[in-house]
PDB file of N, CA and C and ligand atoms in Angstrom:
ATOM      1  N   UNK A   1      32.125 -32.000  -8.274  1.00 52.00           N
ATOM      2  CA  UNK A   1      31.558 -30.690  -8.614  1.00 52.00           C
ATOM      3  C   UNK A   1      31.026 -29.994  -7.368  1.00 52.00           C
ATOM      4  N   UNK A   2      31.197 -28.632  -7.306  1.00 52.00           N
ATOM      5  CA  UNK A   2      30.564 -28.171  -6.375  1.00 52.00           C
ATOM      6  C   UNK A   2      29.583 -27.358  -6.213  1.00 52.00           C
ATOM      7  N   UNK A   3      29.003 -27.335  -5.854  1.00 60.00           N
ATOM      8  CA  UNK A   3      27.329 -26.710  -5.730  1.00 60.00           C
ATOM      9  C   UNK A   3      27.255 -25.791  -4.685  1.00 60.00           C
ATOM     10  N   UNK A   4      26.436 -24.557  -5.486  1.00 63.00           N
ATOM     11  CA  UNK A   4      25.566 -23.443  -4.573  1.00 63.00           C
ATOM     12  C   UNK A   4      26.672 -23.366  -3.650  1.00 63.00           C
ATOM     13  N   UNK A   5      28.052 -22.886  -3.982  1.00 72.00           N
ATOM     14  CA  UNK A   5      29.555 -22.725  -3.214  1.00 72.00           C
ATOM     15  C   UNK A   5      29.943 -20.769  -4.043  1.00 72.00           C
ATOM     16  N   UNK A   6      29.281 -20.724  -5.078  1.00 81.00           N
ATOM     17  CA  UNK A   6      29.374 -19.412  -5.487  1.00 81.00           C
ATOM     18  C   UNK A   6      27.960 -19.215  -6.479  1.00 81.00           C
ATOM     19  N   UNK A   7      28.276 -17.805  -6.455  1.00 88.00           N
ATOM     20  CA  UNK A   7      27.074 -17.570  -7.510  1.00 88.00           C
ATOM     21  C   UNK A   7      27.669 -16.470  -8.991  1.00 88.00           C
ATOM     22  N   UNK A   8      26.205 -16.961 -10.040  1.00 94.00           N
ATOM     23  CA  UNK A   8      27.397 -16.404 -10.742  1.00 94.00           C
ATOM     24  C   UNK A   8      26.826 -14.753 -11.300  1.00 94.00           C
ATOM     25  N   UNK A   9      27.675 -14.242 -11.633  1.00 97.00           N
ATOM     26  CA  UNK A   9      27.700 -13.109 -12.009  1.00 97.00           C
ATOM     27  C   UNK A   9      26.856 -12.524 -13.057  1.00 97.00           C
ATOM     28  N   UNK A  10      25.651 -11.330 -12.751  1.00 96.00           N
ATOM     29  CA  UNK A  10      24.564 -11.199 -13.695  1.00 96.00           C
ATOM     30  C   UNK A  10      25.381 -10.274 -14.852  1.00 96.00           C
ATOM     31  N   UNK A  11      26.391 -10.569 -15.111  1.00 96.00           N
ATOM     32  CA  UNK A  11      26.923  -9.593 -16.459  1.00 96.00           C
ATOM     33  C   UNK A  11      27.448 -10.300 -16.986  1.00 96.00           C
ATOM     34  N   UNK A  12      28.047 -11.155 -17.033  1.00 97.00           N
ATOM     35  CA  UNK A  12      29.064 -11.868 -18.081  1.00 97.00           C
ATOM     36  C   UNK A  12      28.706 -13.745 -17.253  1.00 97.00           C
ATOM     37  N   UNK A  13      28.123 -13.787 -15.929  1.00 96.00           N
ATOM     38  CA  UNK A  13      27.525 -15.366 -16.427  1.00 96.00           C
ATOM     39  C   UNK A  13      28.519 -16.072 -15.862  1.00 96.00           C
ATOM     40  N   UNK A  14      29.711 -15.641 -15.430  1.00 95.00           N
ATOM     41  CA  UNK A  14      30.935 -16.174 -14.808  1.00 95.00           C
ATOM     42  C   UNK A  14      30.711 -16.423 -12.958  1.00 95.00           C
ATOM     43  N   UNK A  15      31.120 -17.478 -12.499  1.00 92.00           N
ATOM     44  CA  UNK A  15      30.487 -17.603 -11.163  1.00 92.00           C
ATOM     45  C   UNK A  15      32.574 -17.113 -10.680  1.00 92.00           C
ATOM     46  N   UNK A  16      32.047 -16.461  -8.917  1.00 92.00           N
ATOM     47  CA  UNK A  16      33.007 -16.126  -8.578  1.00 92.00           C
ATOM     48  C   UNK A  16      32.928 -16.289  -6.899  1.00 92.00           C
ATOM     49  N   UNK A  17      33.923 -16.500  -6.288  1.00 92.00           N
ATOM     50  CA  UNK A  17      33.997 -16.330  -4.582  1.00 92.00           C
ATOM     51  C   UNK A  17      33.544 -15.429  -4.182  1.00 92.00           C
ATOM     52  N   UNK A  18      34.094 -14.169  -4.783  1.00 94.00           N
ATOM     53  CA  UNK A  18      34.016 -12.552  -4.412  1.00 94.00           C
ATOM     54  C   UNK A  18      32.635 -11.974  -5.306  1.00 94.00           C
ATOM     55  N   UNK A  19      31.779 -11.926  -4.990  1.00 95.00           N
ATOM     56  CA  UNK A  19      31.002 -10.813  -6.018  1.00 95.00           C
ATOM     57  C   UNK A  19      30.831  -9.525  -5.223  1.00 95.00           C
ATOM     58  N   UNK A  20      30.584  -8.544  -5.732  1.00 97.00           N
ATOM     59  CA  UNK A  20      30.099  -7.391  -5.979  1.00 97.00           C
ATOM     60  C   UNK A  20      29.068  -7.071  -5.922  1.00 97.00           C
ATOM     61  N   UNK A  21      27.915  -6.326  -5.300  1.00 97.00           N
ATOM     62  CA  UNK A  21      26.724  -5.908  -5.181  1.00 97.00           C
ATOM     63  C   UNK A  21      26.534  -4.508  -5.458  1.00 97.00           C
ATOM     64  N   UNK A  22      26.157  -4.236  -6.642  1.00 97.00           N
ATOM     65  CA  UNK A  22      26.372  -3.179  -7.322  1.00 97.00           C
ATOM     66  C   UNK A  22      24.781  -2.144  -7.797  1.00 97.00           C
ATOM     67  N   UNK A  23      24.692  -0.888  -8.127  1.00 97.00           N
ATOM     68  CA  UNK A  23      23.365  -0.784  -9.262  1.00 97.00           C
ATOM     69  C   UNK A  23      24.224   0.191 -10.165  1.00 97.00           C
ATOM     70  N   UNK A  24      23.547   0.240 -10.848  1.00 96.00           N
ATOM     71  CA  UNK A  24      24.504   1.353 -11.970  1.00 96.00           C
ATOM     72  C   UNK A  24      22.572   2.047 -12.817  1.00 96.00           C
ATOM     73  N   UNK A  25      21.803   1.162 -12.472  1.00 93.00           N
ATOM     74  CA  UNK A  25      20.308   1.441 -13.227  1.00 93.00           C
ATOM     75  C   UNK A  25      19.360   1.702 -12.471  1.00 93.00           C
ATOM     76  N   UNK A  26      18.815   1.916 -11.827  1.00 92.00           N
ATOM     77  CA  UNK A  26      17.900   2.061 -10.490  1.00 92.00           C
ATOM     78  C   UNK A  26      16.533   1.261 -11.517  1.00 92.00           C
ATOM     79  N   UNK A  27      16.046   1.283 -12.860  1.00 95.00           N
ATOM     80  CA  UNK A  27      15.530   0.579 -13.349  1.00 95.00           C
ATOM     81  C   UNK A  27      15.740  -1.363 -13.275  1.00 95.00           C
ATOM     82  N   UNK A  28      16.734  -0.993 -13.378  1.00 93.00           N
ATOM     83  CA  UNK A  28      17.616  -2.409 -13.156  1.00 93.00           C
ATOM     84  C   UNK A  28      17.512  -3.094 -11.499  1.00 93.00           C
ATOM     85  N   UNK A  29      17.803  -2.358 -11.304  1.00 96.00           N
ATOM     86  CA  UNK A  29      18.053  -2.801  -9.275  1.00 96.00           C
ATOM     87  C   UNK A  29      19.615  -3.194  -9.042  1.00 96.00           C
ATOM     88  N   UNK A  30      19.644  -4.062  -7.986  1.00 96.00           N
ATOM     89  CA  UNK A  30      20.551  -4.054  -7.442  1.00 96.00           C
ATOM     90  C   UNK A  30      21.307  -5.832  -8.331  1.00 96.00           C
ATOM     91  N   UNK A  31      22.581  -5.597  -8.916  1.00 96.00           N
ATOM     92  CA  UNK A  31      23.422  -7.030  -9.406  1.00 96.00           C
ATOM     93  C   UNK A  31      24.285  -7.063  -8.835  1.00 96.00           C
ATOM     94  N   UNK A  32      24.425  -8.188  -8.742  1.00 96.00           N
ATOM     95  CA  UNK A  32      25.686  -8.910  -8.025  1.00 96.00           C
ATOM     96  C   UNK A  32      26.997  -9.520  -9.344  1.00 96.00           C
ATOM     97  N   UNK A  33      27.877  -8.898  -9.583  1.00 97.00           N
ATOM     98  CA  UNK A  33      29.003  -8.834 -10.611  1.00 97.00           C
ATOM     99  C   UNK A  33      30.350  -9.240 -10.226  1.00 97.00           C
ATOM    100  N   UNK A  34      31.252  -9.878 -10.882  1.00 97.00           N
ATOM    101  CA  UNK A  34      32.288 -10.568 -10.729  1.00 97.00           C
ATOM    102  C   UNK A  34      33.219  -9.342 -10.440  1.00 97.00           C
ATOM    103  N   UNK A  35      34.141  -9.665 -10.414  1.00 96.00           N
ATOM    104  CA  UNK A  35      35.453  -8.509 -10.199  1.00 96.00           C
ATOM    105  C   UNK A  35      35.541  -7.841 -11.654  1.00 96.00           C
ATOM    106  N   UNK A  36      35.990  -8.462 -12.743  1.00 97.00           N
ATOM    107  CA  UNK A  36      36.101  -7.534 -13.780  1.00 97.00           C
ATOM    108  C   UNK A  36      35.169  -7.236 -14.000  1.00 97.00           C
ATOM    109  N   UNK A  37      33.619  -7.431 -13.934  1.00 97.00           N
ATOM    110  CA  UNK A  37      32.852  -6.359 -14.333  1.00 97.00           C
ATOM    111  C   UNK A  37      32.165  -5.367 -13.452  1.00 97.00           C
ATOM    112  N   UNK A  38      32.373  -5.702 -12.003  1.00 97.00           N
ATOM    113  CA  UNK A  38      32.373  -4.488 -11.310  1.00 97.00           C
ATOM    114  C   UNK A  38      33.849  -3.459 -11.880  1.00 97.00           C
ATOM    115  N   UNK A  39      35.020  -4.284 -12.369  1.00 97.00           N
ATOM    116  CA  UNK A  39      35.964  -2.998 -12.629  1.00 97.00           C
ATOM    117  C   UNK A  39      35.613  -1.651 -13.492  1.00 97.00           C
ATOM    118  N   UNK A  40      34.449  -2.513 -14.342  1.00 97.00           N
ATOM    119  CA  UNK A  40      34.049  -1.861 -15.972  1.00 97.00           C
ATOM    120  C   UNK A  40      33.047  -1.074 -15.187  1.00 97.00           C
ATOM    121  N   UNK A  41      32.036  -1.488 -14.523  1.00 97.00           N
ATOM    122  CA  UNK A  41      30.767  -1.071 -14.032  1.00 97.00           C
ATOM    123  C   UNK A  41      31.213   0.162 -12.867  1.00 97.00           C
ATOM    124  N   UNK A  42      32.111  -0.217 -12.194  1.00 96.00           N
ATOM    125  CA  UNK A  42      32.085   1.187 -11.408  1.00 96.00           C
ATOM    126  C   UNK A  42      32.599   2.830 -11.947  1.00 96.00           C
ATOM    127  N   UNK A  43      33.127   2.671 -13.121  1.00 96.00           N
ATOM    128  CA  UNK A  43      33.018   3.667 -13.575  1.00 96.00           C
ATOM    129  C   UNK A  43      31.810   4.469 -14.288  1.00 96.00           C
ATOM    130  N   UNK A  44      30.958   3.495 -14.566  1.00 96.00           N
ATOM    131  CA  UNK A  44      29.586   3.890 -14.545  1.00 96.00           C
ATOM    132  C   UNK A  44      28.988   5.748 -13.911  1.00 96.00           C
ATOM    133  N   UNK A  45      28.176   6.670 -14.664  1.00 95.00           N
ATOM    134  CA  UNK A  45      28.049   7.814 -13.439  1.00 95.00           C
ATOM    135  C   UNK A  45      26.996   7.963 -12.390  1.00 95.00           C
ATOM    136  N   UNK A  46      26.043   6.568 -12.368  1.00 95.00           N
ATOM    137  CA  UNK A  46      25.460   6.407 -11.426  1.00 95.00           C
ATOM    138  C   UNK A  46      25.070   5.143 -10.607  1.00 95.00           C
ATOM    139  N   UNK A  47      26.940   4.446 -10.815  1.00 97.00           N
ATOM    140  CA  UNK A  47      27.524   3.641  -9.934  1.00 97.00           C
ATOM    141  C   UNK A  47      26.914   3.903  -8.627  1.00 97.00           C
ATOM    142  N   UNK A  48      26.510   2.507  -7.567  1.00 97.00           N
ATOM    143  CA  UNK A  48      26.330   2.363  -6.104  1.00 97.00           C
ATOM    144  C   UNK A  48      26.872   1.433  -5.830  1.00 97.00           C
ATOM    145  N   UNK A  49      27.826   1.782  -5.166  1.00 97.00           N
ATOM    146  CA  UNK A  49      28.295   0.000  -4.045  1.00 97.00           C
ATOM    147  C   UNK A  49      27.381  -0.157  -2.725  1.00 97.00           C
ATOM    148  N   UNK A  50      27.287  -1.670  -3.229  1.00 97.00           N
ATOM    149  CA  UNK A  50      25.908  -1.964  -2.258  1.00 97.00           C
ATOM    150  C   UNK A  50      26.363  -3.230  -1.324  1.00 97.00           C
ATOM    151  N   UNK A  51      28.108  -3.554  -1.133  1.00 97.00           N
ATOM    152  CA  UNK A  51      28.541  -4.267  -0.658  1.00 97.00           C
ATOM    153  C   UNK A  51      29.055  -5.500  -1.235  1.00 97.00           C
ATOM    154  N   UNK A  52      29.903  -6.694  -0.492  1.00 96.00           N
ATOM    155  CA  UNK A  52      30.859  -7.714  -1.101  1.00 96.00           C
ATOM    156  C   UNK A  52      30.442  -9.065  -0.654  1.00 96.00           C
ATOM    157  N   UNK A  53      29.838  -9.873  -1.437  1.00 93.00           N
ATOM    158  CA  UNK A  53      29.299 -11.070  -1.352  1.00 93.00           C
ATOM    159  C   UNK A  53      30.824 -12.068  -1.431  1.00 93.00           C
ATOM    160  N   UNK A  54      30.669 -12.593  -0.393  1.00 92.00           N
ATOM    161  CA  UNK A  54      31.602 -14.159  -0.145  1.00 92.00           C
ATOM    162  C   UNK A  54      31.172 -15.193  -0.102  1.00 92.00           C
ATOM    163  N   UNK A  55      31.290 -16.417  -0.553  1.00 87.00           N
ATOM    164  CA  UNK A  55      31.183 -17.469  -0.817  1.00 87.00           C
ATOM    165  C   UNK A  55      31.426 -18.451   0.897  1.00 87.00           C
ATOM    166  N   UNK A  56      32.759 -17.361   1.114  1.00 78.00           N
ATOM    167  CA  UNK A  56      32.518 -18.837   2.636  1.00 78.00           C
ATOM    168  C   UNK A  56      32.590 -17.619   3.962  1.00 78.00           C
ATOM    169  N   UNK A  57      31.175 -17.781   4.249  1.00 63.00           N
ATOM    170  CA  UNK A  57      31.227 -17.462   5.570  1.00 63.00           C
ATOM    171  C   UNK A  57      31.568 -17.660   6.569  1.00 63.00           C
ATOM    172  N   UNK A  58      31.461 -16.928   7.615  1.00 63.00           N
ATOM    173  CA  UNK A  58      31.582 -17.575   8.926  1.00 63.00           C
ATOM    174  C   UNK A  58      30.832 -17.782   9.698  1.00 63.00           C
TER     175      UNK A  58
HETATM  176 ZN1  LIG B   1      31.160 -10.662 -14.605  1.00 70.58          ZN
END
């Protein structure tokens, strides 16, 4: 098993390589979201991309 290698996604709970750093709520703040639900979420009308979280750095 592998550990603290991804994190998982505050919308649907799914851990991923790639997340998304997103707000769509300014109440809310800033989430970090998998690919399909940044797909759903950026259509949002007060969508922010707040940059792309990777799993393996350098
Ligand atoms: Zn998700």
């Amino acid at each position: 098993m592998v550990r603290n290698r991804t994190k998982a996604c505050d919308r649907c709970q799914k851990s991923a390589d790639i997340m998304y750093r997103i707000q769509v709520d300014k109440s809310v703040g800033w989430q970090l979201v998998c690919h399909d639900c940044w797909k759903i979420l950026s259509n949002r009308p007060n969508y922010i991309y707040g940059g792309t979280w990777k799993a393996h750095k350098r």
